[in-house]
Every structure is written in structure tokens, then in C-alpha cells.
């Protein structure tokens, strides 16, 4: 097969980012609230709660942690843009 018969593609196979990458600050706050509601749901053993309560708390903690990281990153980014470039 000649080189001119082979199609050259310069695109790299980038995978899409994680599901939480484009949530923004308010989406992160919603994740924290949703995680708190999930933890309360597991605490009161409402219908749909896993048999082992630790599983429900673990899932809620993961959602809350993702929300906290996103909010923290957004606040740090906002703080860095407000500081003057001259330092102190």
C-alpha cells in the first residue's frame, strides 16, 4: 500500500473529562447538598437504603468530597484573580 493511499489523521484520542468537570460553583454546591440529603436518607434508613449503612455513607461522602473540591478550587481561582500582580 502506498503512503498516499493511507489517510493521515492528526487527532489524538482524548477522552472526555470526568462528569463533574463542568459543574461550576453552583453545581458543586448542589452536589454538597445532595450528598447531605443522601447521608440523611441513609441515617434515617428510608426506603432504598442499602442493608449496610456504611455503603450509603460512603457514597454520600464521595459526592460531598467532590463538591467540596470543586468549590475550593473555584474559590482559590477567584482569590488568585483578585490579588494584584505586584504582590505585597
CSV table of N, CA, C and O in Angstrom, one decimal:
chain,number,residue,atom,x,y,z
A,1,UNK,N,0.8,-1.2,0.0
A,1,UNK,CA,0.0,0.0,0.0
A,1,UNK,C,0.9,1.2,0.0
A,1,UNK,O,1.8,1.3,0.8
A,2,UNK,N,0.7,2.1,-0.9
A,2,UNK,CA,1.5,3.4,-1.0
A,2,UNK,C,1.1,4.3,0.1
A,2,UNK,O,0.0,4.3,0.7
A,3,UNK,N,2.0,5.2,0.5
A,3,UNK,CA,1.8,6.2,1.5
A,3,UNK,C,0.6,7.1,1.2
A,3,UNK,O,-0.1,7.6,2.1
A,4,UNK,N,0.5,7.4,-0.1
A,4,UNK,CA,-0.6,8.4,-0.5
A,4,UNK,C,-2.0,7.7,-0.3
A,4,UNK,O,-3.0,8.4,-0.3
A,5,UNK,N,-2.1,6.4,-0.2
A,5,UNK,CA,-3.3,5.7,0.0
A,5,UNK,C,-3.8,5.7,1.4
A,5,UNK,O,-5.0,5.4,1.7
A,6,UNK,N,-2.9,5.9,2.3
A,6,UNK,CA,-3.2,5.9,3.8
A,6,UNK,C,-3.6,7.3,4.2
A,6,UNK,O,-2.9,8.3,4.0
A,7,UNK,N,-4.8,7.3,4.9
A,7,UNK,CA,-5.3,8.6,5.4
A,7,UNK,C,-4.5,9.0,6.7
A,7,UNK,O,-4.5,8.2,7.6
A,8,UNK,N,-4.0,10.1,6.7
A,8,UNK,CA,-3.3,10.6,7.9
A,8,UNK,C,-4.2,11.4,8.8
A,8,UNK,O,-4.7,12.4,8.3
A,9,UNK,N,-4.4,11.0,10.0
A,9,UNK,CA,-5.2,11.8,10.9
A,9,UNK,C,-4.3,12.3,12.0
A,9,UNK,O,-3.6,11.5,12.7
A,10,UNK,N,-4.4,13.6,12.3
A,10,UNK,CA,-3.5,14.2,13.3
A,10,UNK,C,-4.3,14.3,14.7
A,10,UNK,O,-3.7,14.9,15.6
A,11,UNK,N,-5.5,13.8,14.8
A,11,UNK,CA,-6.2,14.0,16.0
A,11,UNK,C,-5.7,12.9,17.0
A,11,UNK,O,-5.4,11.8,16.7
A,12,UNK,N,-5.7,13.4,18.2
A,12,UNK,CA,-5.3,12.5,19.3
A,12,UNK,C,-6.5,12.0,20.0
A,12,UNK,O,-7.5,12.7,20.1
A,13,UNK,N,-6.5,10.8,20.5
A,13,UNK,CA,-7.7,10.2,21.1
A,13,UNK,C,-7.9,10.6,22.5
A,13,UNK,O,-7.7,9.9,23.5
A,14,UNK,N,-8.3,11.9,22.7
A,14,UNK,CA,-8.6,12.4,24.1
A,14,UNK,C,-10.0,11.9,24.5
A,14,UNK,O,-11.0,12.1,23.8
A,15,UNK,N,-10.0,11.4,25.7
A,15,UNK,CA,-11.3,11.0,26.3
A,15,UNK,C,-11.9,12.2,27.0
A,15,UNK,O,-11.2,13.2,27.4
A,16,UNK,N,-13.2,12.2,27.0
A,16,UNK,CA,-13.9,13.4,27.7
A,16,UNK,C,-13.5,13.4,29.2
A,16,UNK,O,-13.2,12.4,29.8
A,17,UNK,N,-13.6,14.5,29.8
A,17,UNK,CA,-13.2,14.7,31.2
A,17,UNK,C,-14.2,14.0,32.1
A,17,UNK,O,-15.2,13.4,31.7
A,18,UNK,N,-14.0,14.0,33.4
A,18,UNK,CA,-14.9,13.4,34.4
A,18,UNK,C,-16.3,14.1,34.3
A,18,UNK,O,-16.4,15.3,33.9
A,19,UNK,N,-17.3,13.5,34.9
A,19,UNK,CA,-18.6,14.0,34.8
A,19,UNK,C,-18.8,15.3,35.6
A,19,UNK,O,-19.7,16.1,35.3
A,20,UNK,N,-17.9,15.5,36.6
A,20,UNK,CA,-18.1,16.7,37.4
A,20,UNK,C,-17.2,17.9,36.9
A,20,UNK,O,-17.2,19.0,37.5
A,21,UNK,N,-16.5,17.8,35.8
A,21,UNK,CA,-15.6,18.8,35.4
A,21,UNK,C,-16.2,20.1,35.0
A,21,UNK,O,-15.6,21.2,35.2
A,22,UNK,N,-17.4,20.1,34.5
A,22,UNK,CA,-18.1,21.3,34.0
A,22,UNK,C,-19.2,21.8,34.9
A,22,UNK,O,-20.1,22.5,34.4
A,23,UNK,N,-19.2,21.4,36.2
A,23,UNK,CA,-20.4,21.7,37.0
A,23,UNK,C,-20.4,23.2,37.4
A,23,UNK,O,-21.4,23.8,37.5
A,24,UNK,N,-19.2,23.7,37.7
A,24,UNK,CA,-19.1,25.1,38.2
A,24,UNK,C,-19.4,25.2,39.7
A,24,UNK,O,-19.7,24.2,40.4
A,25,UNK,N,-19.4,26.4,40.2
A,25,UNK,CA,-19.6,26.6,41.7
A,25,UNK,C,-21.0,26.2,42.2
A,25,UNK,O,-21.1,25.5,43.2
A,26,UNK,N,-22.0,26.6,41.5
A,26,UNK,CA,-23.3,26.3,41.9
A,26,UNK,C,-23.6,24.8,41.8
A,26,UNK,O,-24.4,24.2,42.6
A,27,UNK,N,-23.1,24.2,40.8
A,27,UNK,CA,-23.2,22.7,40.6
A,27,UNK,C,-22.6,22.0,41.8
A,27,UNK,O,-23.0,21.0,42.3
A,28,UNK,N,-21.4,22.5,42.2
A,28,UNK,CA,-20.7,21.9,43.3
A,28,UNK,C,-21.5,22.1,44.6
A,28,UNK,O,-21.5,21.2,45.4
A,29,UNK,N,-22.1,23.2,44.8
A,29,UNK,CA,-22.9,23.5,46.0
A,29,UNK,C,-24.1,22.5,46.0
A,29,UNK,O,-24.5,21.9,47.0
A,30,UNK,N,-24.7,22.3,44.8
A,30,UNK,CA,-25.8,21.3,44.7
A,30,UNK,C,-25.3,19.9,45.0
A,30,UNK,O,-26.0,19.1,45.6
A,31,UNK,N,-24.1,19.5,44.6
A,31,UNK,CA,-23.5,18.2,45.0
A,31,UNK,C,-23.4,18.1,46.5
A,31,UNK,O,-23.7,17.0,47.0
A,32,UNK,N,-22.9,19.1,47.1
A,32,UNK,CA,-22.8,19.1,48.6
A,32,UNK,C,-24.1,18.9,49.3
A,32,UNK,O,-24.3,18.0,50.2
A,33,UNK,N,-25.1,19.6,48.8
A,33,UNK,CA,-26.5,19.5,49.4
A,33,UNK,C,-27.0,18.1,49.1
A,33,UNK,O,-27.6,17.5,50.0
A,34,UNK,N,-26.9,17.6,47.9
A,34,UNK,CA,-27.4,16.3,47.5
A,34,UNK,C,-26.7,15.2,48.4
A,34,UNK,O,-27.3,14.3,48.8
A,35,UNK,N,-25.4,15.4,48.6
A,35,UNK,CA,-24.7,14.4,49.4
A,35,UNK,C,-25.2,14.4,50.9
A,35,UNK,O,-25.3,13.4,51.5
A,36,UNK,N,-25.5,15.6,51.4
A,36,UNK,CA,-26.0,15.7,52.7
A,36,UNK,C,-27.4,15.1,52.8
A,36,UNK,O,-27.7,14.4,53.8
A,37,UNK,N,-28.2,15.2,51.8
A,37,UNK,CA,-29.5,14.6,51.7
A,37,UNK,C,-29.4,13.1,51.7
A,37,UNK,O,-30.1,12.3,52.3
A,38,UNK,N,-28.4,12.6,50.9
A,38,UNK,CA,-28.2,11.2,50.8
A,38,UNK,C,-27.7,10.6,52.1
A,38,UNK,O,-28.1,9.5,52.5
A,39,UNK,N,-26.9,11.3,52.9
A,39,UNK,CA,-26.4,10.9,54.2
A,39,UNK,C,-27.6,10.8,55.2
A,39,UNK,O,-27.7,9.9,56.0
A,40,UNK,N,-28.5,11.9,55.1
A,40,UNK,CA,-29.6,11.9,56.0
A,40,UNK,C,-30.6,10.7,55.6
A,40,UNK,O,-31.2,10.1,56.5
A,41,UNK,N,-30.7,10.4,54.3
A,41,UNK,CA,-31.5,9.3,53.9
A,41,UNK,C,-31.0,8.0,54.4
A,41,UNK,O,-31.8,7.2,54.9
A,42,UNK,N,-29.7,7.8,54.4
A,42,UNK,CA,-29.1,6.6,54.9
A,42,UNK,C,-29.2,6.6,56.5
A,42,UNK,O,-29.4,5.5,57.0
A,43,UNK,N,-29.1,7.7,57.1
A,43,UNK,CA,-29.2,7.8,58.6
A,43,UNK,C,-30.6,7.4,59.1
A,43,UNK,O,-30.7,6.6,60.0
A,44,UNK,N,-31.6,7.8,58.4
A,44,UNK,CA,-33.0,7.5,58.8
A,44,UNK,C,-33.5,6.2,58.2
A,44,UNK,O,-34.6,5.8,58.5
A,45,UNK,N,-32.7,5.5,57.5
A,45,UNK,CA,-33.0,4.2,56.9
A,45,UNK,C,-34.3,4.3,56.1
A,45,UNK,O,-35.2,3.4,56.3
A,46,UNK,N,-34.4,5.3,55.3
A,46,UNK,CA,-35.6,5.4,54.4
A,46,UNK,C,-35.6,4.3,53.3
A,46,UNK,O,-34.5,3.7,53.1
A,47,UNK,N,-36.7,4.1,52.6
A,47,UNK,CA,-36.7,3.1,51.6
A,47,UNK,C,-35.6,3.3,50.5
A,47,UNK,O,-35.3,4.4,50.1
A,48,UNK,N,-35.0,2.2,50.1
A,48,UNK,CA,-33.9,2.3,49.1
A,48,UNK,C,-32.5,2.4,49.8
A,48,UNK,O,-31.5,2.4,49.1
A,49,UNK,N,-32.4,2.4,51.1
A,49,UNK,CA,-31.2,2.5,51.8
A,49,UNK,C,-30.5,1.1,51.7
A,49,UNK,O,-31.2,0.1,51.9
A,50,UNK,N,-29.2,1.0,51.5
A,50,UNK,CA,-28.5,-0.3,51.5
A,50,UNK,C,-28.6,-1.0,52.9
A,50,UNK,O,-28.8,-0.3,53.9
A,51,UNK,N,-28.5,-2.3,52.8
A,51,UNK,CA,-28.6,-3.1,54.1
A,51,UNK,C,-27.4,-2.7,55.0
A,51,UNK,O,-27.6,-2.6,56.3
A,52,UNK,N,-26.3,-2.4,54.5
A,52,UNK,CA,-25.1,-2.0,55.3
A,52,UNK,C,-25.1,-0.4,55.3
A,52,UNK,O,-24.9,0.1,54.2
A,53,UNK,N,-25.3,0.2,56.4
A,53,UNK,CA,-25.3,1.7,56.4
A,53,UNK,C,-24.0,2.4,55.9
A,53,UNK,O,-24.0,3.5,55.3
A,54,UNK,N,-22.9,1.7,56.1
A,54,UNK,CA,-21.6,2.3,55.7
A,54,UNK,C,-21.6,2.5,54.2
A,54,UNK,O,-20.9,3.4,53.7
A,55,UNK,N,-22.2,1.7,53.4
A,55,UNK,CA,-22.3,1.8,52.0
A,55,UNK,C,-23.0,3.1,51.6
A,55,UNK,O,-22.5,3.9,50.7
A,56,UNK,N,-24.1,3.4,52.2
A,56,UNK,CA,-24.8,4.7,51.9
A,56,UNK,C,-24.0,5.9,52.4
A,56,UNK,O,-23.9,6.9,51.6
A,57,UNK,N,-23.3,5.8,53.5
A,57,UNK,CA,-22.5,6.9,54.0
A,57,UNK,C,-21.3,7.1,53.1
A,57,UNK,O,-20.9,8.2,52.8
A,58,UNK,N,-20.7,6.0,52.6
A,58,UNK,CA,-19.5,6.1,51.7
A,58,UNK,C,-19.9,6.8,50.4
A,58,UNK,O,-19.2,7.7,50.0
A,59,UNK,N,-21.0,6.5,49.8
A,59,UNK,CA,-21.5,7.1,48.6
A,59,UNK,C,-21.7,8.6,48.8
A,59,UNK,O,-21.4,9.4,48.0
A,60,UNK,N,-22.4,8.9,49.9
A,60,UNK,CA,-22.7,10.3,50.2
A,60,UNK,C,-21.4,11.1,50.5
A,60,UNK,O,-21.3,12.2,50.0
A,61,UNK,N,-20.5,10.5,51.1
A,61,UNK,CA,-19.2,11.2,51.4
A,61,UNK,C,-18.4,11.4,50.1
A,61,UNK,O,-17.8,12.5,50.0
A,62,UNK,N,-18.5,10.5,49.2
A,62,UNK,CA,-17.8,10.8,47.9
A,62,UNK,C,-18.4,11.9,47.2
A,62,UNK,O,-17.7,12.8,46.6
A,63,UNK,N,-19.7,12.0,47.1
A,63,UNK,CA,-20.4,13.1,46.5
A,63,UNK,C,-20.1,14.5,47.1
A,63,UNK,O,-19.8,15.5,46.5
A,64,UNK,N,-20.1,14.5,48.5
A,64,UNK,CA,-19.8,15.7,49.2
A,64,UNK,C,-18.3,16.1,49.0
A,64,UNK,O,-18.0,17.3,48.8
A,65,UNK,N,-17.4,15.1,49.0
A,65,UNK,CA,-16.0,15.4,48.8
A,65,UNK,C,-15.7,16.0,47.4
A,65,UNK,O,-15.0,17.0,47.3
A,66,UNK,N,-16.4,15.5,46.4
A,66,UNK,CA,-16.2,16.0,45.0
A,66,UNK,C,-16.7,17.5,45.0
A,66,UNK,O,-16.1,18.4,44.4
A,67,UNK,N,-17.9,17.7,45.6
A,67,UNK,CA,-18.4,19.1,45.7
A,67,UNK,C,-17.5,20.0,46.4
A,67,UNK,O,-17.3,21.2,46.0
A,68,UNK,N,-16.9,19.6,47.5
A,68,UNK,CA,-16.0,20.5,48.3
A,68,UNK,C,-14.7,20.8,47.5
A,68,UNK,O,-14.2,21.9,47.6
A,69,UNK,N,-14.2,19.8,46.8
A,69,UNK,CA,-13.0,20.1,46.0
A,69,UNK,C,-13.3,21.1,44.9
A,69,UNK,O,-12.5,22.0,44.6
A,70,UNK,N,-14.5,20.9,44.2
A,70,UNK,CA,-14.8,21.9,43.2
A,70,UNK,C,-15.0,23.3,43.7
A,70,UNK,O,-14.5,24.3,43.2
A,71,UNK,N,-15.7,23.4,44.8
A,71,UNK,CA,-15.9,24.7,45.4
A,71,UNK,C,-14.6,25.3,45.9
A,71,UNK,O,-14.4,26.5,45.7
A,72,UNK,N,-13.8,24.5,46.5
A,72,UNK,CA,-12.5,25.0,47.0
A,72,UNK,C,-11.6,25.5,45.8
A,72,UNK,O,-11.0,26.6,45.9
A,73,UNK,N,-11.6,24.8,44.7
A,73,UNK,CA,-10.9,25.2,43.5
A,73,UNK,C,-11.4,26.4,42.9
A,73,UNK,O,-10.6,27.3,42.5
A,74,UNK,N,-12.7,26.6,42.9
A,74,UNK,CA,-13.3,27.8,42.4
A,74,UNK,C,-13.0,29.0,43.2
A,74,UNK,O,-12.7,30.1,42.7
A,75,UNK,N,-13.0,28.8,44.6
A,75,UNK,CA,-12.7,29.9,45.5
A,75,UNK,C,-11.3,30.3,45.4
A,75,UNK,O,-10.9,31.5,45.4
A,76,UNK,N,-10.4,29.4,45.3
A,76,UNK,CA,-9.0,29.7,45.2
A,76,UNK,C,-8.7,30.4,43.8
A,76,UNK,O,-7.9,31.3,43.8
A,77,UNK,N,-9.3,29.9,42.8
A,77,UNK,CA,-9.1,30.6,41.5
A,77,UNK,C,-9.6,32.0,41.5
A,77,UNK,O,-9.0,33.0,41.0
A,78,UNK,N,-10.8,32.2,42.2
A,78,UNK,CA,-11.3,33.6,42.3
A,78,UNK,C,-10.4,34.5,43.1
A,78,UNK,O,-10.2,35.7,42.8
A,79,UNK,N,-9.9,33.9,44.2
A,79,UNK,CA,-9.0,34.7,45.1
A,79,UNK,C,-7.7,35.1,44.4
A,79,UNK,O,-7.2,36.2,44.5
A,80,UNK,N,-7.2,34.2,43.5
A,80,UNK,CA,-5.9,34.5,42.8
A,80,UNK,C,-6.2,35.6,41.8
A,80,UNK,O,-5.3,36.3,41.5
A,81,UNK,N,-7.3,35.6,41.2
A,81,UNK,CA,-7.6,36.6,40.2
A,81,UNK,C,-7.8,38.0,40.8
A,81,UNK,O,-7.6,39.0,40.2
A,82,UNK,N,-8.2,38.1,42.1
A,82,UNK,CA,-8.4,39.4,42.7
A,82,UNK,C,-7.2,40.0,43.2
A,82,UNK,O,-7.1,41.2,43.4
A,83,UNK,N,-6.1,39.2,43.5
A,83,UNK,CA,-4.9,39.8,44.1
A,83,UNK,C,-4.1,40.6,43.0
A,83,UNK,O,-4.1,40.2,41.9
A,84,UNK,N,-3.6,41.7,43.4
A,84,UNK,CA,-2.8,42.5,42.5
A,84,UNK,C,-1.5,41.7,42.1
A,84,UNK,O,-1.0,40.9,42.9
A,85,UNK,N,-1.1,41.9,40.9
A,85,UNK,CA,0.1,41.1,40.4
A,85,UNK,C,1.4,41.6,41.0
A,85,UNK,O,2.4,40.9,40.9
A,86,UNK,N,1.4,42.8,41.6
A,86,UNK,CA,2.7,43.3,42.2
A,86,UNK,C,3.0,42.6,43.6
A,86,UNK,O,4.1,42.9,44.1
A,87,UNK,N,2.2,41.8,44.1
A,87,UNK,CA,2.4,41.2,45.4
A,87,UNK,C,2.1,42.1,46.5
A,87,UNK,O,1.1,42.8,46.5
A,88,UNK,N,2.9,42.1,47.6
A,88,UNK,CA,2.6,42.9,48.7
A,88,UNK,C,3.2,44.2,48.7
A,88,UNK,O,4.1,44.7,48.3
